mmCIF file of C-alpha atoms in Angstrom:
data_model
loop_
_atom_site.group_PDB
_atom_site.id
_atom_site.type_symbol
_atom_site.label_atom_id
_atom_site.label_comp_id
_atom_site.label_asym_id
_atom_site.label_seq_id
_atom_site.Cartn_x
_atom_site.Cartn_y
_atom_site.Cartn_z
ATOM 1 C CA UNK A 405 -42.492 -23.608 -5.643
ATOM 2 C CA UNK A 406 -46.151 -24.819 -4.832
ATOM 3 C CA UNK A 407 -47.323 -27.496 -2.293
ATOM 4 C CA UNK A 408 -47.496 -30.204 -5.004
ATOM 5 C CA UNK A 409 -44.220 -30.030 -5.668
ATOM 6 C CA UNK A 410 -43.096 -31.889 -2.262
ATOM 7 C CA UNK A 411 -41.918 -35.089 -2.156
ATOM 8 C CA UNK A 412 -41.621 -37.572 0.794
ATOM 9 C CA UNK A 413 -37.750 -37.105 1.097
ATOM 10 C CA UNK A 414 -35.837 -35.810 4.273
ATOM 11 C CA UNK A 415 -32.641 -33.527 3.790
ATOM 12 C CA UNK A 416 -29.171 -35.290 4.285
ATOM 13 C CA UNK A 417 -27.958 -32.331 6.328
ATOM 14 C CA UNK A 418 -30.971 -31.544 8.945
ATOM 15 C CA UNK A 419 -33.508 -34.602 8.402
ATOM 16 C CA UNK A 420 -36.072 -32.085 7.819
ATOM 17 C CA UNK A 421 -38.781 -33.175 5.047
ATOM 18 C CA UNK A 422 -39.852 -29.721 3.443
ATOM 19 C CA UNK A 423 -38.647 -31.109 0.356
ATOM 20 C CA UNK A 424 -39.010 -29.614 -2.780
ATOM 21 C CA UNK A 425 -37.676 -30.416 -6.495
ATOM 22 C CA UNK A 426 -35.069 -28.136 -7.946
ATOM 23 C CA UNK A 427 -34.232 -28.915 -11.519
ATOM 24 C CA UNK A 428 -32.147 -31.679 -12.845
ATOM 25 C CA UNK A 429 -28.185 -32.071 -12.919
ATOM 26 C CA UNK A 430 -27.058 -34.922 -15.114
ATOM 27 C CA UNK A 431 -30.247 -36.645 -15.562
ATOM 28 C CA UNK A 432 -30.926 -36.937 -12.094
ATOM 29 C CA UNK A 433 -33.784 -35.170 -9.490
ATOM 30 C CA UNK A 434 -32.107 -32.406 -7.912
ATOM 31 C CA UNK A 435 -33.963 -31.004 -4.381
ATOM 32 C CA UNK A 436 -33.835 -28.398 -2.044
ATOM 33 C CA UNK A 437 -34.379 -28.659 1.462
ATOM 34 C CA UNK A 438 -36.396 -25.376 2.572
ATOM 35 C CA UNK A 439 -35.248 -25.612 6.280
ATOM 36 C CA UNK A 440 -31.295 -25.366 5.783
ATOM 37 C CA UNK A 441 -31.474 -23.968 1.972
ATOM 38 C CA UNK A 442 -29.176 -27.764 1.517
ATOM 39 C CA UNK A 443 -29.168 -28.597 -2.460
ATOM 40 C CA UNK A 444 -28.929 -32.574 -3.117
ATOM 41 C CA UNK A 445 -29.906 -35.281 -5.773
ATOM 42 C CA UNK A 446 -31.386 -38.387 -5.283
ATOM 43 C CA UNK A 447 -29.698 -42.097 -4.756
ATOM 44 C CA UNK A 448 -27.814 -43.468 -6.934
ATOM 45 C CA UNK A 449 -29.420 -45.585 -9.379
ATOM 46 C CA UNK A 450 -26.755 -47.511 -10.467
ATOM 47 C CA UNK A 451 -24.581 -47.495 -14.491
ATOM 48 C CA UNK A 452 -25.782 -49.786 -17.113
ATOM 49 C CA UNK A 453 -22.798 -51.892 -18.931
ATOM 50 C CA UNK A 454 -23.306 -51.798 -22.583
ATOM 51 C CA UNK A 455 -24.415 -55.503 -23.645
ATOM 52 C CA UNK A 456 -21.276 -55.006 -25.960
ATOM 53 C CA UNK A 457 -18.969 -55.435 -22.879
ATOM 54 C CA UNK A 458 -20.638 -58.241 -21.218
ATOM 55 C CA UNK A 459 -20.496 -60.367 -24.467
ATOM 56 C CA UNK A 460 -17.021 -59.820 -25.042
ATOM 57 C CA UNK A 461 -16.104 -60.817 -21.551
ATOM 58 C CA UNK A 462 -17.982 -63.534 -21.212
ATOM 59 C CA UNK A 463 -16.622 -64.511 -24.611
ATOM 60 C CA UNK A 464 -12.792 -63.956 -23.278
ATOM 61 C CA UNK A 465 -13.229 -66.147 -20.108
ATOM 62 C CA UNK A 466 -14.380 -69.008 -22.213
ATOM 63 C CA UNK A 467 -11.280 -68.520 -23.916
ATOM 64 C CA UNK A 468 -9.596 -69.007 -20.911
ATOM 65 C CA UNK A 469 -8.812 -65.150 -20.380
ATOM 66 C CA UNK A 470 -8.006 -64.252 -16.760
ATOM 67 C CA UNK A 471 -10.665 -62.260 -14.541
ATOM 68 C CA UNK A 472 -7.717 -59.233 -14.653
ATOM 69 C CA UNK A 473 -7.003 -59.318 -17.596
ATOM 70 C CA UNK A 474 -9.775 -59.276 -19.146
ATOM 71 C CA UNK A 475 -10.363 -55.814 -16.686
ATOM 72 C CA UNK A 476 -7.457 -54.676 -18.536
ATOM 73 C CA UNK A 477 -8.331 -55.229 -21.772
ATOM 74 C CA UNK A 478 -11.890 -54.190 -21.700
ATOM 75 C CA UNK A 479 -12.176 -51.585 -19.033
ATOM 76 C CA UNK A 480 -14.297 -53.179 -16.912
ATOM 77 C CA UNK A 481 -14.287 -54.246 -13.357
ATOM 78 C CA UNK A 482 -13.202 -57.599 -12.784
ATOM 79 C CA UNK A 483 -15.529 -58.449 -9.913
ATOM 80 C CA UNK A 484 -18.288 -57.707 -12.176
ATOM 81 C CA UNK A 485 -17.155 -59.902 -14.933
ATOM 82 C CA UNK A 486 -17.293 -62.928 -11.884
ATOM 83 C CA UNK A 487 -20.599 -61.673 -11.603
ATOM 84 C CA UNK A 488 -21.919 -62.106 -14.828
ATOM 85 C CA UNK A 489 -19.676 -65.800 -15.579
ATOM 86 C CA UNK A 490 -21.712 -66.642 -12.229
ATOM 87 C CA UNK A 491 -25.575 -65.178 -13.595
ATOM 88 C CA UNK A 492 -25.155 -66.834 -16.676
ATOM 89 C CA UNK A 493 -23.668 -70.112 -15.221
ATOM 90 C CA UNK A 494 -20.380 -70.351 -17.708
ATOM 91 C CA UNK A 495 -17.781 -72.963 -17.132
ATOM 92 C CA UNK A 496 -14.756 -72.820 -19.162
ATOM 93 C CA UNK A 497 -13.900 -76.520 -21.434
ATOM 94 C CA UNK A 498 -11.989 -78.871 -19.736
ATOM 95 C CA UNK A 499 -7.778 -77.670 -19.846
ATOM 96 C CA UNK A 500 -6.439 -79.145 -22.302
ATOM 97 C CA UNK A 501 -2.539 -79.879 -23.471
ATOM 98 C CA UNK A 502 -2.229 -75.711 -25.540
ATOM 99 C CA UNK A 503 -3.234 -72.448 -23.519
ATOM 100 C CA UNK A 504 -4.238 -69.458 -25.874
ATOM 101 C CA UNK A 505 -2.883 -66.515 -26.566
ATOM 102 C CA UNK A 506 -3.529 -63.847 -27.664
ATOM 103 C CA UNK A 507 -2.557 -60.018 -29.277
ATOM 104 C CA UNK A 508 -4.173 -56.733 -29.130
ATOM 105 C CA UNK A 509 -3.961 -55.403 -33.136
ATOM 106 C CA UNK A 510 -4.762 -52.405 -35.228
ATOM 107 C CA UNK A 511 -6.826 -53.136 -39.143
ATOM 108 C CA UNK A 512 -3.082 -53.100 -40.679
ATOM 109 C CA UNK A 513 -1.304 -55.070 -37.983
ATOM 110 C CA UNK A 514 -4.038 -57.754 -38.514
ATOM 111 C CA UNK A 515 -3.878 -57.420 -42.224
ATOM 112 C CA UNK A 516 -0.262 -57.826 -41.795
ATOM 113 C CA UNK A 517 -0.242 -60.654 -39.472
ATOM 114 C CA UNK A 518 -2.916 -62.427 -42.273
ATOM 115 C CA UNK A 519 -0.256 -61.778 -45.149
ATOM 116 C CA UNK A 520 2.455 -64.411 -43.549
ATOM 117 C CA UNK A 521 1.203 -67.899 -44.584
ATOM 118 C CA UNK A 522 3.158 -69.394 -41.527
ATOM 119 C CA UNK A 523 1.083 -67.570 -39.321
ATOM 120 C CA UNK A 524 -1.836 -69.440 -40.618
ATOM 121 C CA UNK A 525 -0.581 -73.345 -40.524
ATOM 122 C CA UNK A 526 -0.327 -75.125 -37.375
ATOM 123 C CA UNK A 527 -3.078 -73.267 -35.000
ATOM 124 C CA UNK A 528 -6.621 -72.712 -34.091
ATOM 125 C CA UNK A 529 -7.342 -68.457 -34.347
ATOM 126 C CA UNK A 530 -10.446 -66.410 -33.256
ATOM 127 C CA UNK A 531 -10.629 -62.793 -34.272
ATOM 128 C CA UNK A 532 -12.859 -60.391 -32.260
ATOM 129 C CA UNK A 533 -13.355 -56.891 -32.034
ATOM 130 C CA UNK A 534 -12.114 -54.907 -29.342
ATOM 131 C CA UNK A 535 -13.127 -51.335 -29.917
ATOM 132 C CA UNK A 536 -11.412 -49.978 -32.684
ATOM 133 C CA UNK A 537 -8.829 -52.518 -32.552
ATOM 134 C CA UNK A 538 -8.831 -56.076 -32.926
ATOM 135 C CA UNK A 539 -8.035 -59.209 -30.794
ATOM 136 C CA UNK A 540 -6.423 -62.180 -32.080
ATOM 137 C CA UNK A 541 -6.601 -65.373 -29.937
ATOM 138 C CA UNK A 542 -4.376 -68.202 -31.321
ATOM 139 C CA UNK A 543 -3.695 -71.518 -29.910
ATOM 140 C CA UNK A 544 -1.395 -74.333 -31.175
ATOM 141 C CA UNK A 545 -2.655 -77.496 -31.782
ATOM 142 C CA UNK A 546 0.422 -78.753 -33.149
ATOM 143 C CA UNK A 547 3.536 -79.212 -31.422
#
């Protein structure tokens, strides 16, 4: 490897900085320290959520979906879904008299649950997708 491959790092294992690149492993910079022969990557940039998963949480705490559960349901970390409710300034309506609920469903189990008119009378319903599945959130209005 030539001179102008060096970079201004210093090895994790000696401090040294004869640096120089060594390939890439999984889309990151690998290097190779040329005191101690020490292989390493750089720092951690950080994963990118999907926008996909942000919407749908943000759209489940409105809802009035827990933090955890929506974690559960989606995958994804419940401290970061506080972190985007808090970036984008949400606030869930004012509680009212009915709490939602809701059900996980497959294309046929939703096609089902559509068939049965009393399903439909009597309640406020929001359909969203969830993957390759469906979630139904259903709240009576009246009791």
């Amino acid at each position: 490897m030539d001179v102008s491959k060096k970079v201004k790092k210093t090895c994790p294992k000696c401090q040294s900085t004869q640096i120089v690149k060594s390939g890439i492993i999984n889309d990151k910079q690998r290097f190779k320290c040329k005191d101690c022969q020490y292989y390493f990557t750089v720092d951690k940039i950080g994963k990118q959520v999907d926008n996909y998963y942000i919407i749908k949480a943000l759209q489940l705490y409105v809802e009035g979906v827990s933090y955890r559960e929506i974690e559960r349901l989606l995958g994804v970390s419940h401290v970061s879904v506080m972190k985007w409710v808090k970036k984008f300034q949400l606030t869930r309506p004012v509680k009212t008299v009915y709490q939602p609920s809701y059900k996980i469903l497959k294309h046929q189990e939703l096609m089902d649950f559509y068939a049965q008119e009393e399903n439909l009378k009597g309640a406020g319903m929001i359909v969203t997708e969830l993957g390759d599945k469906y979630m139904l959130i259903k709240w009576d209005r009246f009791k």
